[in-house]
């Protein structure tokens, strides 16, 4: 559920904040371990930038010149793989230590019929996701136009559920203005920086330095990944991308790496960076919506999921087909 909701909003902070306020109290009421609960919510929330549609992927596509639709398709399997690893970890942990996730009382359990009927609540969100991705992948709409499709679809879904109230509309516009105001200031600075790098030829010079040096290209790639991971600990993922892309993308191109494949690796790095101390964005969002939690407890909750995301990244690096087989079906 966390992964599906995160995919709908396409941004880590919104998914983490919403689930932290809604899902955590319900899980604590059923005596789930708070450390595991916090870890699951934060980890599931980060997958919003890996499972399309994703704002970070759109920015990367604009910077690298690759197809946003192809990049979206490339993120689906790695995102599902990461979610499956999270689920397996939770199941194994709760099997070994049942107190972490106690069984629900028989009186509160649902029948299989009730469980299947409850799936209708996720039908509209999934339909919106498929409409957005399908319109991009089939070439019917650009990512910007697909965003409008998703917005209209979300409004219709809210109307069906009688949630399109004045207060909710007010919140929608307020959040939209705040988010776009923040993003546009980042983009203004990033475009100015990219222009300077382009005019001065720094990016091409950096690329030629790397290609002319007698260094294994995989070692260079690993160094870039480490830099991304460190940057993610301290600054916003979009800002990290916009700062490094003008330098790294020409070098990656020159070394012969697939930019769509690398885009997936980069987004996984963003997922890890948003979870890792000291300044991972998801940590502070969770602290904001759950003030009763100590920052140390949140730090401790994220490390198993950071490790699982690292495994996902390694698998994508070793088996590139995980990311590129869907885009190659075109």
PDB file of C-alpha atoms in Angstrom:
ATOM      1  CA  UNK A   1       0.000   0.000   0.000  1.00  0.00           C
ATOM      2  CA  UNK A   2       2.844   2.396   0.868  1.00  0.00           C
ATOM      3  CA  UNK A   3       4.487   1.732  -2.495  1.00  0.00           C
ATOM      4  CA  UNK A   4       1.234   2.241  -4.450  1.00  0.00           C
ATOM      5  CA  UNK A   5       0.423   5.467  -2.630  1.00  0.00           C
ATOM      6  CA  UNK A   6       3.994   6.745  -3.084  1.00  0.00           C
ATOM      7  CA  UNK A   7       3.807   5.942  -6.801  1.00  0.00           C
ATOM      8  CA  UNK A   8       0.584   7.972  -7.045  1.00  0.00           C
ATOM      9  CA  UNK A   9       2.068  11.142  -5.548  1.00  0.00           C
ATOM     10  CA  UNK A  10       5.522  10.673  -7.114  1.00  0.00           C
ATOM     11  CA  UNK A  11       7.356  12.415  -4.282  1.00  0.00           C
ATOM     12  CA  UNK A  12       8.897  10.930  -1.144  1.00  0.00           C
ATOM     13  CA  UNK A  13       8.068  13.601   1.422  1.00  0.00           C
ATOM     14  CA  UNK A  14       4.308  13.673   0.702  1.00  0.00           C
ATOM     15  CA  UNK A  15       3.997   9.873   0.840  1.00  0.00           C
ATOM     16  CA  UNK A  16       5.977   9.602   4.082  1.00  0.00           C
ATOM     17  CA  UNK A  17       4.057  12.416   5.773  1.00  0.00           C
ATOM     18  CA  UNK A  18       0.626  11.083   4.804  1.00  0.00           C
ATOM     19  CA  UNK A  19       1.343   7.485   5.758  1.00  0.00           C
ATOM     20  CA  UNK A  20       3.058   8.593   8.960  1.00  0.00           C
ATOM     21  CA  UNK A  21      -0.112  10.392  10.038  1.00  0.00           C
ATOM     22  CA  UNK A  22      -2.633   7.797   8.826  1.00  0.00           C
ATOM     23  CA  UNK A  23      -1.026   4.324   8.837  1.00  0.00           C
ATOM     24  CA  UNK A  24       1.266   4.526  11.891  1.00  0.00           C
ATOM     25  CA  UNK A  25      -1.448   5.153  14.554  1.00  0.00           C
ATOM     26  CA  UNK A  26      -3.512   2.275  13.149  1.00  0.00           C
ATOM     27  CA  UNK A  27      -0.532  -0.114  13.214  1.00  0.00           C
ATOM     28  CA  UNK A  28       0.472   0.924  16.735  1.00  0.00           C
ATOM     29  CA  UNK A  29      -3.118   0.349  17.863  1.00  0.00           C
ATOM     30  CA  UNK A  30      -2.693  -3.270  16.717  1.00  0.00           C
ATOM     31  CA  UNK A  31       0.570  -3.576  18.705  1.00  0.00           C
ATOM     32  CA  UNK A  32       2.968  -3.584  15.743  1.00  0.00           C
ATOM     33  CA  UNK A  33       6.562  -2.774  16.624  1.00  0.00           C
ATOM     34  CA  UNK A  34       7.038   0.983  16.211  1.00  0.00           C
ATOM     35  CA  UNK A  35      10.573   0.653  14.813  1.00  0.00           C
ATOM     36  CA  UNK A  36       9.382  -1.739  12.099  1.00  0.00           C
ATOM     37  CA  UNK A  37       6.321   0.419  11.397  1.00  0.00           C
ATOM     38  CA  UNK A  38       8.398   3.561  10.921  1.00  0.00           C
ATOM     39  CA  UNK A  39      10.902   1.731   8.726  1.00  0.00           C
ATOM     40  CA  UNK A  40       8.185   0.282   6.477  1.00  0.00           C
ATOM     41  CA  UNK A  41       6.442   3.648   6.037  1.00  0.00           C
ATOM     42  CA  UNK A  42       9.643   5.518   5.222  1.00  0.00           C
ATOM     43  CA  UNK A  43      10.988   2.806   2.907  1.00  0.00           C
ATOM     44  CA  UNK A  44       7.674   2.440   1.085  1.00  0.00           C
ATOM     45  CA  UNK A  45       7.462   6.211   0.730  1.00  0.00           C
ATOM     46  CA  UNK A  46      10.851   6.447  -0.961  1.00  0.00           C
ATOM     47  CA  UNK A  47       9.707   4.102  -3.751  1.00  0.00           C
ATOM     48  CA  UNK A  48       7.495   6.921  -5.030  1.00  0.00           C
ATOM     49  CA  UNK A  49      10.484   8.286  -6.967  1.00  0.00           C
ATOM     50  CA  UNK A  50      11.385   4.837  -8.361  1.00  0.00           C
ATOM     51  CA  UNK A  51       7.979   3.414  -9.304  1.00  0.00           C
ATOM     52  CA  UNK A  52       6.548   5.733 -11.982  1.00  0.00           C
ATOM     53  CA  UNK A  53       5.215   8.310 -12.418  1.00  0.00           C
ATOM     54  CA  UNK A  54       8.146  10.063 -10.723  1.00  0.00           C
ATOM     55  CA  UNK A  55       9.082  13.730 -10.512  1.00  0.00           C
ATOM     56  CA  UNK A  56      12.791  12.898 -10.116  1.00  0.00           C
ATOM     57  CA  UNK A  57      12.700  10.751 -13.262  1.00  0.00           C
ATOM     58  CA  UNK A  58      11.138  13.591 -15.254  1.00  0.00           C
ATOM     59  CA  UNK A  59      13.904  15.967 -14.119  1.00  0.00           C
ATOM     60  CA  UNK A  60      16.580  13.373 -14.954  1.00  0.00           C
ATOM     61  CA  UNK A  61      15.034  12.810 -18.404  1.00  0.00           C
ATOM     62  CA  UNK A  62      15.107  16.553 -19.087  1.00  0.00           C
ATOM     63  CA  UNK A  63      18.757  16.806 -18.006  1.00  0.00           C
ATOM     64  CA  UNK A  64      20.007  13.707 -19.830  1.00  0.00           C
ATOM     65  CA  UNK A  65      17.883  13.937 -22.960  1.00  0.00           C
ATOM     66  CA  UNK A  66      16.508  10.387 -22.621  1.00  0.00           C
ATOM     67  CA  UNK A  67      12.846   9.473 -23.082  1.00  0.00           C
ATOM     68  CA  UNK A  68      10.816  10.008 -19.901  1.00  0.00           C
ATOM     69  CA  UNK A  69       8.448   7.229 -20.994  1.00  0.00           C
ATOM     70  CA  UNK A  70      11.318   4.761 -21.418  1.00  0.00           C
ATOM     71  CA  UNK A  71      12.737   5.799 -18.037  1.00  0.00           C
ATOM     72  CA  UNK A  72       9.342   5.279 -16.412  1.00  0.00           C
ATOM     73  CA  UNK A  73       9.156   1.778 -17.872  1.00  0.00           C
ATOM     74  CA  UNK A  74      12.698   1.064 -16.670  1.00  0.00           C
ATOM     75  CA  UNK A  75      11.761   1.915 -13.081  1.00  0.00           C
ATOM     76  CA  UNK A  76       8.778  -0.428 -12.804  1.00  0.00           C
ATOM     77  CA  UNK A  77      10.578  -3.776 -12.320  1.00  0.00           C
ATOM     78  CA  UNK A  78      13.303  -2.447  -9.948  1.00  0.00           C
ATOM     79  CA  UNK A  79      10.595  -0.672  -7.925  1.00  0.00           C
ATOM     80  CA  UNK A  80       8.515  -3.850  -7.642  1.00  0.00           C
ATOM     81  CA  UNK A  81      11.672  -5.816  -6.821  1.00  0.00           C
ATOM     82  CA  UNK A  82      12.516  -3.425  -3.968  1.00  0.00           C
ATOM     83  CA  UNK A  83       8.938  -3.641  -2.634  1.00  0.00           C
ATOM     84  CA  UNK A  84       9.091  -7.457  -2.729  1.00  0.00           C
ATOM     85  CA  UNK A  85      12.397  -7.424  -0.819  1.00  0.00           C
ATOM     86  CA  UNK A  86      10.803  -5.174   1.818  1.00  0.00           C
ATOM     87  CA  UNK A  87       7.821  -7.533   2.144  1.00  0.00           C
ATOM     88  CA  UNK A  88      10.034 -10.639   2.419  1.00  0.00           C
ATOM     89  CA  UNK A  89      12.172  -8.950   5.096  1.00  0.00           C
ATOM     90  CA  UNK A  90       9.071  -8.021   7.147  1.00  0.00           C
ATOM     91  CA  UNK A  91       7.566 -11.510   6.824  1.00  0.00           C
ATOM     92  CA  UNK A  92      10.804 -13.238   7.850  1.00  0.00           C
ATOM     93  CA  UNK A  93      11.354 -10.831  10.748  1.00  0.00           C
ATOM     94  CA  UNK A  94       7.796 -11.276  12.045  1.00  0.00           C
ATOM     95  CA  UNK A  95       8.108 -15.069  11.676  1.00  0.00           C
ATOM     96  CA  UNK A  96      11.320 -15.097  13.725  1.00  0.00           C
ATOM     97  CA  UNK A  97      10.086 -12.490  16.217  1.00  0.00           C
ATOM     98  CA  UNK A  98       6.261 -12.628  16.290  1.00  0.00           C
ATOM     99  CA  UNK A  99       5.999  -9.700  18.702  1.00  0.00           C
ATOM    100  CA  UNK A 100       7.204  -7.398  15.918  1.00  0.00           C
ATOM    101  CA  UNK A 101       3.993  -8.022  13.984  1.00  0.00           C
ATOM    102  CA  UNK A 102       1.404  -9.798  16.134  1.00  0.00           C
ATOM    103  CA  UNK A 103      -1.574 -11.581  14.595  1.00  0.00           C
ATOM    104  CA  UNK A 104      -4.828  -9.673  14.448  1.00  0.00           C
ATOM    105  CA  UNK A 105      -7.493 -10.855  16.874  1.00  0.00           C
ATOM    106  CA  UNK A 106      -9.945 -13.326  15.302  1.00  0.00           C
ATOM    107  CA  UNK A 107     -12.825 -10.950  15.928  1.00  0.00           C
ATOM    108  CA  UNK A 108     -11.087  -8.282  13.820  1.00  0.00           C
ATOM    109  CA  UNK A 109     -10.052 -10.554  10.943  1.00  0.00           C
ATOM    110  CA  UNK A 110     -11.693 -10.207   7.552  1.00  0.00           C
ATOM    111  CA  UNK A 111     -12.963 -13.032   5.384  1.00  0.00           C
ATOM    112  CA  UNK A 112     -11.435 -13.628   1.947  1.00  0.00           C
ATOM    113  CA  UNK A 113     -14.576 -12.168   0.377  1.00  0.00           C
ATOM    114  CA  UNK A 114     -14.205  -8.990   2.411  1.00  0.00           C
ATOM    115  CA  UNK A 115     -10.510  -8.791   1.514  1.00  0.00           C
ATOM    116  CA  UNK A 116     -11.245  -9.010  -2.205  1.00  0.00           C
ATOM    117  CA  UNK A 117     -14.052  -6.476  -1.908  1.00  0.00           C
ATOM    118  CA  UNK A 118     -11.672  -4.090  -0.142  1.00  0.00           C
ATOM    119  CA  UNK A 119      -9.454  -4.087  -3.257  1.00  0.00           C
ATOM    120  CA  UNK A 120     -11.996  -1.866  -4.977  1.00  0.00           C
ATOM    121  CA  UNK A 121     -10.570   1.014  -2.928  1.00  0.00           C
ATOM    122  CA  UNK A 122      -7.276   0.788  -4.852  1.00  0.00           C
ATOM    123  CA  UNK A 123      -8.911   0.375  -8.265  1.00  0.00           C
ATOM    124  CA  UNK A 124      -9.194   4.092  -9.038  1.00  0.00           C
ATOM    125  CA  UNK A 125      -5.625   4.940  -7.890  1.00  0.00           C
ATOM    126  CA  UNK A 126      -4.214   2.098  -9.994  1.00  0.00           C
ATOM    127  CA  UNK A 127      -6.330   3.184 -12.968  1.00  0.00           C
ATOM    128  CA  UNK A 128      -4.905   6.713 -12.709  1.00  0.00           C
ATOM    129  CA  UNK A 129      -1.339   5.350 -12.627  1.00  0.00           C
ATOM    130  CA  UNK A 130      -1.992   3.197 -15.704  1.00  0.00           C
ATOM    131  CA  UNK A 131      -3.581   6.147 -17.540  1.00  0.00           C
ATOM    132  CA  UNK A 132      -0.560   8.363 -16.854  1.00  0.00           C
ATOM    133  CA  UNK A 133       2.034   5.731 -17.764  1.00  0.00           C
ATOM    134  CA  UNK A 134       0.056   4.453 -20.747  1.00  0.00           C
ATOM    135  CA  UNK A 135      -0.395   7.915 -22.245  1.00  0.00           C
ATOM    136  CA  UNK A 136       3.367   8.522 -22.028  1.00  0.00           C
ATOM    137  CA  UNK A 137       4.524   5.089 -23.155  1.00  0.00           C
ATOM    138  CA  UNK A 138       2.106   4.953 -26.120  1.00  0.00           C
ATOM    139  CA  UNK A 139       3.193   8.401 -27.249  1.00  0.00           C
ATOM    140  CA  UNK A 140      -0.246   9.913 -26.736  1.00  0.00           C
ATOM    141  CA  UNK A 141       1.047  12.564 -24.308  1.00  0.00           C
ATOM    142  CA  UNK A 142       4.294  14.125 -23.129  1.00  0.00           C
ATOM    143  CA  UNK A 143       5.192  13.808 -19.407  1.00  0.00           C
ATOM    144  CA  UNK A 144       3.787  17.316 -18.816  1.00  0.00           C
ATOM    145  CA  UNK A 145       0.527  16.478 -20.591  1.00  0.00           C
ATOM    146  CA  UNK A 146       0.354  13.134 -18.760  1.00  0.00           C
ATOM    147  CA  UNK A 147       0.601  15.082 -15.512  1.00  0.00           C
ATOM    148  CA  UNK A 148      -2.569  16.926 -16.552  1.00  0.00           C
ATOM    149  CA  UNK A 149      -4.208  13.558 -17.296  1.00  0.00           C
ATOM    150  CA  UNK A 150      -3.289  12.377 -13.799  1.00  0.00           C
ATOM    151  CA  UNK A 151      -4.602  15.590 -12.220  1.00  0.00           C
ATOM    152  CA  UNK A 152      -7.948  15.356 -13.987  1.00  0.00           C
ATOM    153  CA  UNK A 153      -8.189  11.646 -13.160  1.00  0.00           C
ATOM    154  CA  UNK A 154      -7.451  12.356  -9.489  1.00  0.00           C
ATOM    155  CA  UNK A 155     -10.129  15.063  -9.362  1.00  0.00           C
ATOM    156  CA  UNK A 156     -12.684  12.701 -10.914  1.00  0.00           C
ATOM    157  CA  UNK A 157     -11.721   9.964  -8.424  1.00  0.00           C
ATOM    158  CA  UNK A 158     -12.066  12.426  -5.536  1.00  0.00           C
ATOM    159  CA  UNK A 159     -15.495  13.417  -6.866  1.00  0.00           C
ATOM    160  CA  UNK A 160     -16.616   9.786  -6.994  1.00  0.00           C
ATOM    161  CA  UNK A 161     -15.611   9.373  -3.355  1.00  0.00           C
ATOM    162  CA  UNK A 162     -17.228  12.669  -2.346  1.00  0.00           C
ATOM    163  CA  UNK A 163     -13.891  14.091  -1.181  1.00  0.00           C
ATOM    164  CA  UNK A 164     -13.940  17.105  -3.489  1.00  0.00           C
ATOM    165  CA  UNK A 165     -14.844  19.539  -0.715  1.00  0.00           C
ATOM    166  CA  UNK A 166     -13.930  23.203  -0.451  1.00  0.00           C
ATOM    167  CA  UNK A 167     -11.330  22.482   2.245  1.00  0.00           C
ATOM    168  CA  UNK A 168      -9.678  19.733   0.178  1.00  0.00           C
ATOM    169  CA  UNK A 169      -9.599  21.930  -2.945  1.00  0.00           C
ATOM    170  CA  UNK A 170      -8.002  24.685  -0.873  1.00  0.00           C
ATOM    171  CA  UNK A 171      -5.369  22.246   0.384  1.00  0.00           C
ATOM    172  CA  UNK A 172      -4.705  21.016  -3.175  1.00  0.00           C
ATOM    173  CA  UNK A 173      -4.005  24.539  -4.452  1.00  0.00           C
ATOM    174  CA  UNK A 174      -1.924  25.452  -1.403  1.00  0.00           C
ATOM    175  CA  UNK A 175       0.263  22.349  -1.707  1.00  0.00           C
ATOM    176  CA  UNK A 176       0.614  22.844  -5.471  1.00  0.00           C
ATOM    177  CA  UNK A 177       1.773  26.447  -5.100  1.00  0.00           C
ATOM    178  CA  UNK A 178       4.228  25.603  -2.328  1.00  0.00           C
ATOM    179  CA  UNK A 179       5.712  22.613  -4.156  1.00  0.00           C
ATOM    180  CA  UNK A 180       6.008  24.406  -7.491  1.00  0.00           C
ATOM    181  CA  UNK A 181       7.442  27.502  -5.848  1.00  0.00           C
ATOM    182  CA  UNK A 182      10.181  25.403  -4.270  1.00  0.00           C
ATOM    183  CA  UNK A 183      10.869  23.410  -7.460  1.00  0.00           C
ATOM    184  CA  UNK A 184      11.006  26.483  -9.701  1.00  0.00           C
ATOM    185  CA  UNK A 185      13.585  28.215  -7.522  1.00  0.00           C
ATOM    186  CA  UNK A 186      15.698  25.070  -7.624  1.00  0.00           C
ATOM    187  CA  UNK A 187      15.282  24.901 -11.408  1.00  0.00           C
ATOM    188  CA  UNK A 188      16.173  28.563 -11.880  1.00  0.00           C
ATOM    189  CA  UNK A 189      19.455  28.066 -10.035  1.00  0.00           C
ATOM    190  CA  UNK A 190      20.096  24.743 -11.768  1.00  0.00           C
ATOM    191  CA  UNK A 191      19.505  26.123 -15.277  1.00  0.00           C
ATOM    192  CA  UNK A 192      21.863  29.035 -14.593  1.00  0.00           C
ATOM    193  CA  UNK A 193      24.490  26.608 -13.319  1.00  0.00           C
ATOM    194  CA  UNK A 194      24.004  24.258 -16.296  1.00  0.00           C
ATOM    195  CA  UNK A 195      24.389  27.167 -18.719  1.00  0.00           C
ATOM    196  CA  UNK A 196      27.687  28.171 -17.093  1.00  0.00           C
ATOM    197  CA  UNK A 197      28.962  24.582 -17.262  1.00  0.00           C
ATOM    198  CA  UNK A 198      27.893  24.320 -20.909  1.00  0.00           C
ATOM    199  CA  UNK A 199      29.329  27.668 -22.066  1.00  0.00           C
ATOM    200  CA  UNK A 200      32.650  27.139 -20.307  1.00  0.00           C
ATOM    201  CA  UNK A 201      32.937  23.560 -21.600  1.00  0.00           C
ATOM    202  CA  UNK A 202      33.596  22.196 -18.119  1.00  0.00           C
ATOM    203  CA  UNK A 203      31.328  19.174 -18.659  1.00  0.00           C
ATOM    204  CA  UNK A 204      33.037  18.115 -21.882  1.00  0.00           C
ATOM    205  CA  UNK A 205      36.463  18.753 -20.381  1.00  0.00           C
ATOM    206  CA  UNK A 206      35.547  16.572 -17.378  1.00  0.00           C
ATOM    207  CA  UNK A 207      34.333  13.836 -19.738  1.00  0.00           C
ATOM    208  CA  UNK A 208      37.528  13.952 -21.806  1.00  0.00           C
ATOM    209  CA  UNK A 209      39.664  13.794 -18.643  1.00  0.00           C
ATOM    210  CA  UNK A 210      37.903  10.604 -17.558  1.00  0.00           C
ATOM    211  CA  UNK A 211      37.982   8.908 -20.971  1.00  0.00           C
ATOM    212  CA  UNK A 212      41.647   9.765 -21.515  1.00  0.00           C
ATOM    213  CA  UNK A 213      42.679   8.552 -18.069  1.00  0.00           C
ATOM    214  CA  UNK A 214      43.623   4.895 -17.739  1.00  0.00           C
ATOM    215  CA  UNK A 215      40.876   4.130 -15.237  1.00  0.00           C
ATOM    216  CA  UNK A 216      38.310   1.338 -15.403  1.00  0.00           C
ATOM    217  CA  UNK A 217      34.918   2.829 -16.278  1.00  0.00           C
ATOM    218  CA  UNK A 218      33.181   0.762 -13.597  1.00  0.00           C
ATOM    219  CA  UNK A 219      35.437   2.276 -10.956  1.00  0.00           C
ATOM    220  CA  UNK A 220      34.432   5.739 -12.174  1.00  0.00           C
ATOM    221  CA  UNK A 221      30.756   4.728 -12.041  1.00  0.00           C
ATOM    222  CA  UNK A 222      31.107   3.448  -8.477  1.00  0.00           C
ATOM    223  CA  UNK A 223      32.787   6.713  -7.439  1.00  0.00           C
ATOM    224  CA  UNK A 224      29.879   8.660  -8.952  1.00  0.00           C
ATOM    225  CA  UNK A 225      27.379   6.488  -7.069  1.00  0.00           C
ATOM    226  CA  UNK A 226      29.232   7.068  -3.793  1.00  0.00           C
ATOM    227  CA  UNK A 227      29.147  10.807  -4.443  1.00  0.00           C
ATOM    228  CA  UNK A 228      25.394  10.656  -5.113  1.00  0.00           C
ATOM    229  CA  UNK A 229      24.836   8.696  -1.891  1.00  0.00           C
ATOM    230  CA  UNK A 230      26.807  11.233   0.137  1.00  0.00           C
ATOM    231  CA  UNK A 231      24.997  14.159  -1.503  1.00  0.00           C
ATOM    232  CA  UNK A 232      21.637  12.538  -0.728  1.00  0.00           C
ATOM    233  CA  UNK A 233      22.463  12.578   2.971  1.00  0.00           C
ATOM    234  CA  UNK A 234      22.691  16.369   3.006  1.00  0.00           C
ATOM    235  CA  UNK A 235      20.658  17.911   0.159  1.00  0.00           C
ATOM    236  CA  UNK A 236      17.416  17.338  -1.739  1.00  0.00           C
ATOM    237  CA  UNK A 237      17.599  14.649  -4.425  1.00  0.00           C
ATOM    238  CA  UNK A 238      16.472  16.976  -7.239  1.00  0.00           C
ATOM    239  CA  UNK A 239      19.120  19.510  -6.218  1.00  0.00           C
ATOM    240  CA  UNK A 240      21.787  16.780  -6.157  1.00  0.00           C
ATOM    241  CA  UNK A 241      20.778  15.692  -9.662  1.00  0.00           C
ATOM    242  CA  UNK A 242      20.782  19.203 -11.092  1.00  0.00           C
ATOM    243  CA  UNK A 243      24.204  19.965  -9.589  1.00  0.00           C
ATOM    244  CA  UNK A 244      25.930  16.804 -10.806  1.00  0.00           C
ATOM    245  CA  UNK A 245      24.147  16.062 -14.110  1.00  0.00           C
ATOM    246  CA  UNK A 246      25.942  18.677 -16.271  1.00  0.00           C
ATOM    247  CA  UNK A 247      29.273  17.125 -15.226  1.00  0.00           C
ATOM    248  CA  UNK A 248      28.462  13.426 -15.040  1.00  0.00           C
ATOM    249  CA  UNK A 249      26.111  12.820 -17.966  1.00  0.00           C
ATOM    250  CA  UNK A 250      28.664  13.779 -20.675  1.00  0.00           C
ATOM    251  CA  UNK A 251      31.206  11.514 -18.940  1.00  0.00           C
ATOM    252  CA  UNK A 252      28.754   8.597 -18.740  1.00  0.00           C
ATOM    253  CA  UNK A 253      27.918   9.065 -22.408  1.00  0.00           C
ATOM    254  CA  UNK A 254      31.595   9.075 -23.341  1.00  0.00           C
ATOM    255  CA  UNK A 255      32.187   5.868 -21.349  1.00  0.00           C
ATOM    256  CA  UNK A 256      29.358   4.112 -23.196  1.00  0.00           C
ATOM    257  CA  UNK A 257      26.926   3.613 -20.302  1.00  0.00           C
ATOM    258  CA  UNK A 258      23.204   3.384 -21.041  1.00  0.00           C
ATOM    259  CA  UNK A 259      21.710   6.598 -19.619  1.00  0.00           C
ATOM    260  CA  UNK A 260      18.307   4.992 -19.011  1.00  0.00           C
ATOM    261  CA  UNK A 261      19.931   2.166 -17.033  1.00  0.00           C
ATOM    262  CA  UNK A 262      22.030   4.678 -15.102  1.00  0.00           C
ATOM    263  CA  UNK A 263      18.920   6.777 -14.463  1.00  0.00           C
ATOM    264  CA  UNK A 264      17.375   3.872 -12.559  1.00  0.00           C
ATOM    265  CA  UNK A 265      20.584   3.434 -10.536  1.00  0.00           C
ATOM    266  CA  UNK A 266      20.623   7.143  -9.785  1.00  0.00           C
ATOM    267  CA  UNK A 267      17.005   7.110  -8.593  1.00  0.00           C
ATOM    268  CA  UNK A 268      17.767   4.155  -6.289  1.00  0.00           C
ATOM    269  CA  UNK A 269      20.650   6.247  -4.919  1.00  0.00           C
ATOM    270  CA  UNK A 270      18.113   9.021  -4.297  1.00  0.00           C
ATOM    271  CA  UNK A 271      15.905   6.546  -2.400  1.00  0.00           C
ATOM    272  CA  UNK A 272      18.852   5.538  -0.225  1.00  0.00           C
ATOM    273  CA  UNK A 273      19.951   9.149   0.275  1.00  0.00           C
ATOM    274  CA  UNK A 274      16.507  10.219   1.474  1.00  0.00           C
ATOM    275  CA  UNK A 275      16.664   7.545   4.208  1.00  0.00           C
ATOM    276  CA  UNK A 276      20.238   7.898   5.423  1.00  0.00           C
ATOM    277  CA  UNK A 277      21.352  10.074   8.364  1.00  0.00           C
ATOM    278  CA  UNK A 278      22.177  12.740   9.219  1.00  0.00           C
ATOM    279  CA  UNK A 279      19.899  14.808   6.952  1.00  0.00           C
ATOM    280  CA  UNK A 280      17.863  12.365   4.841  1.00  0.00           C
ATOM    281  CA  UNK A 281      14.641  14.184   3.921  1.00  0.00           C
ATOM    282  CA  UNK A 282      12.389  11.259   4.911  1.00  0.00           C
ATOM    283  CA  UNK A 283      13.880  11.240   8.417  1.00  0.00           C
ATOM    284  CA  UNK A 284      12.862  14.829   9.077  1.00  0.00           C
ATOM    285  CA  UNK A 285       9.445  14.410   7.486  1.00  0.00           C
ATOM    286  CA  UNK A 286       8.718  11.436   9.751  1.00  0.00           C
ATOM    287  CA  UNK A 287      10.016  13.343  12.767  1.00  0.00           C
ATOM    288  CA  UNK A 288       7.687  16.203  11.861  1.00  0.00           C
ATOM    289  CA  UNK A 289       4.532  14.057  11.693  1.00  0.00           C
ATOM    290  CA  UNK A 290       5.519  11.842  14.651  1.00  0.00           C
ATOM    291  CA  UNK A 291       7.033  14.183  17.283  1.00  0.00           C
ATOM    292  CA  UNK A 292       6.817  11.425  19.912  1.00  0.00           C
ATOM    293  CA  UNK A 293       9.606   9.546  18.092  1.00  0.00           C
ATOM    294  CA  UNK A 294      13.233  10.233  18.930  1.00  0.00           C
ATOM    295  CA  UNK A 295      15.549  10.930  16.013  1.00  0.00           C
ATOM    296  CA  UNK A 296      17.741   8.028  17.183  1.00  0.00           C
ATOM    297  CA  UNK A 297      14.809   5.610  16.870  1.00  0.00           C
ATOM    298  CA  UNK A 298      14.129   6.799  13.336  1.00  0.00           C
ATOM    299  CA  UNK A 299      17.812   6.399  12.444  1.00  0.00           C
ATOM    300  CA  UNK A 300      17.740   2.817  13.741  1.00  0.00           C
ATOM    301  CA  UNK A 301      14.541   1.998  11.822  1.00  0.00           C
ATOM    302  CA  UNK A 302      15.875   2.847   8.350  1.00  0.00           C
ATOM    303  CA  UNK A 303      19.105   0.816   8.151  1.00  0.00           C
ATOM    304  CA  UNK A 304      17.588  -2.592   7.199  1.00  0.00           C
ATOM    305  CA  UNK A 305      15.725  -0.938   4.327  1.00  0.00           C
ATOM    306  CA  UNK A 306      18.796   1.006   3.224  1.00  0.00           C
ATOM    307  CA  UNK A 307      20.570  -2.354   2.985  1.00  0.00           C
ATOM    308  CA  UNK A 308      17.693  -3.833   0.924  1.00  0.00           C
ATOM    309  CA  UNK A 309      17.752  -0.849  -1.447  1.00  0.00           C
ATOM    310  CA  UNK A 310      21.508  -1.316  -1.815  1.00  0.00           C
ATOM    311  CA  UNK A 311      20.880  -4.965  -2.767  1.00  0.00           C
ATOM    312  CA  UNK A 312      18.340  -3.768  -5.372  1.00  0.00           C
ATOM    313  CA  UNK A 313      20.898  -1.352  -6.809  1.00  0.00           C
ATOM    314  CA  UNK A 314      23.585  -4.038  -7.012  1.00  0.00           C
ATOM    315  CA  UNK A 315      21.163  -6.411  -8.754  1.00  0.00           C
ATOM    316  CA  UNK A 316      20.324  -3.721 -11.336  1.00  0.00           C
ATOM    317  CA  UNK A 317      24.038  -3.075 -11.899  1.00  0.00           C
ATOM    318  CA  UNK A 318      24.898  -6.774 -12.280  1.00  0.00           C
ATOM    319  CA  UNK A 319      21.767  -7.622 -14.296  1.00  0.00           C
ATOM    320  CA  UNK A 320      20.949  -4.517 -16.387  1.00  0.00           C
ATOM    321  CA  UNK A 321      18.020  -6.360 -18.015  1.00  0.00           C
ATOM    322  CA  UNK A 322      16.050  -5.813 -14.795  1.00  0.00           C
ATOM    323  CA  UNK A 323      15.819  -2.151 -15.761  1.00  0.00           C
ATOM    324  CA  UNK A 324      16.056  -2.087 -19.559  1.00  0.00           C
ATOM    325  CA  UNK A 325      14.018  -5.061 -20.752  1.00  0.00           C
ATOM    326  CA  UNK A 326      10.672  -3.223 -20.537  1.00  0.00           C
ATOM    327  CA  UNK A 327      11.867  -0.137 -22.476  1.00  0.00           C
ATOM    328  CA  UNK A 328      13.415  -2.459 -25.079  1.00  0.00           C
ATOM    329  CA  UNK A 329      10.017  -4.027 -25.784  1.00  0.00           C
ATOM    330  CA  UNK A 330       9.075  -0.958 -27.851  1.00  0.00           C
TER     331      UNK A 330
END
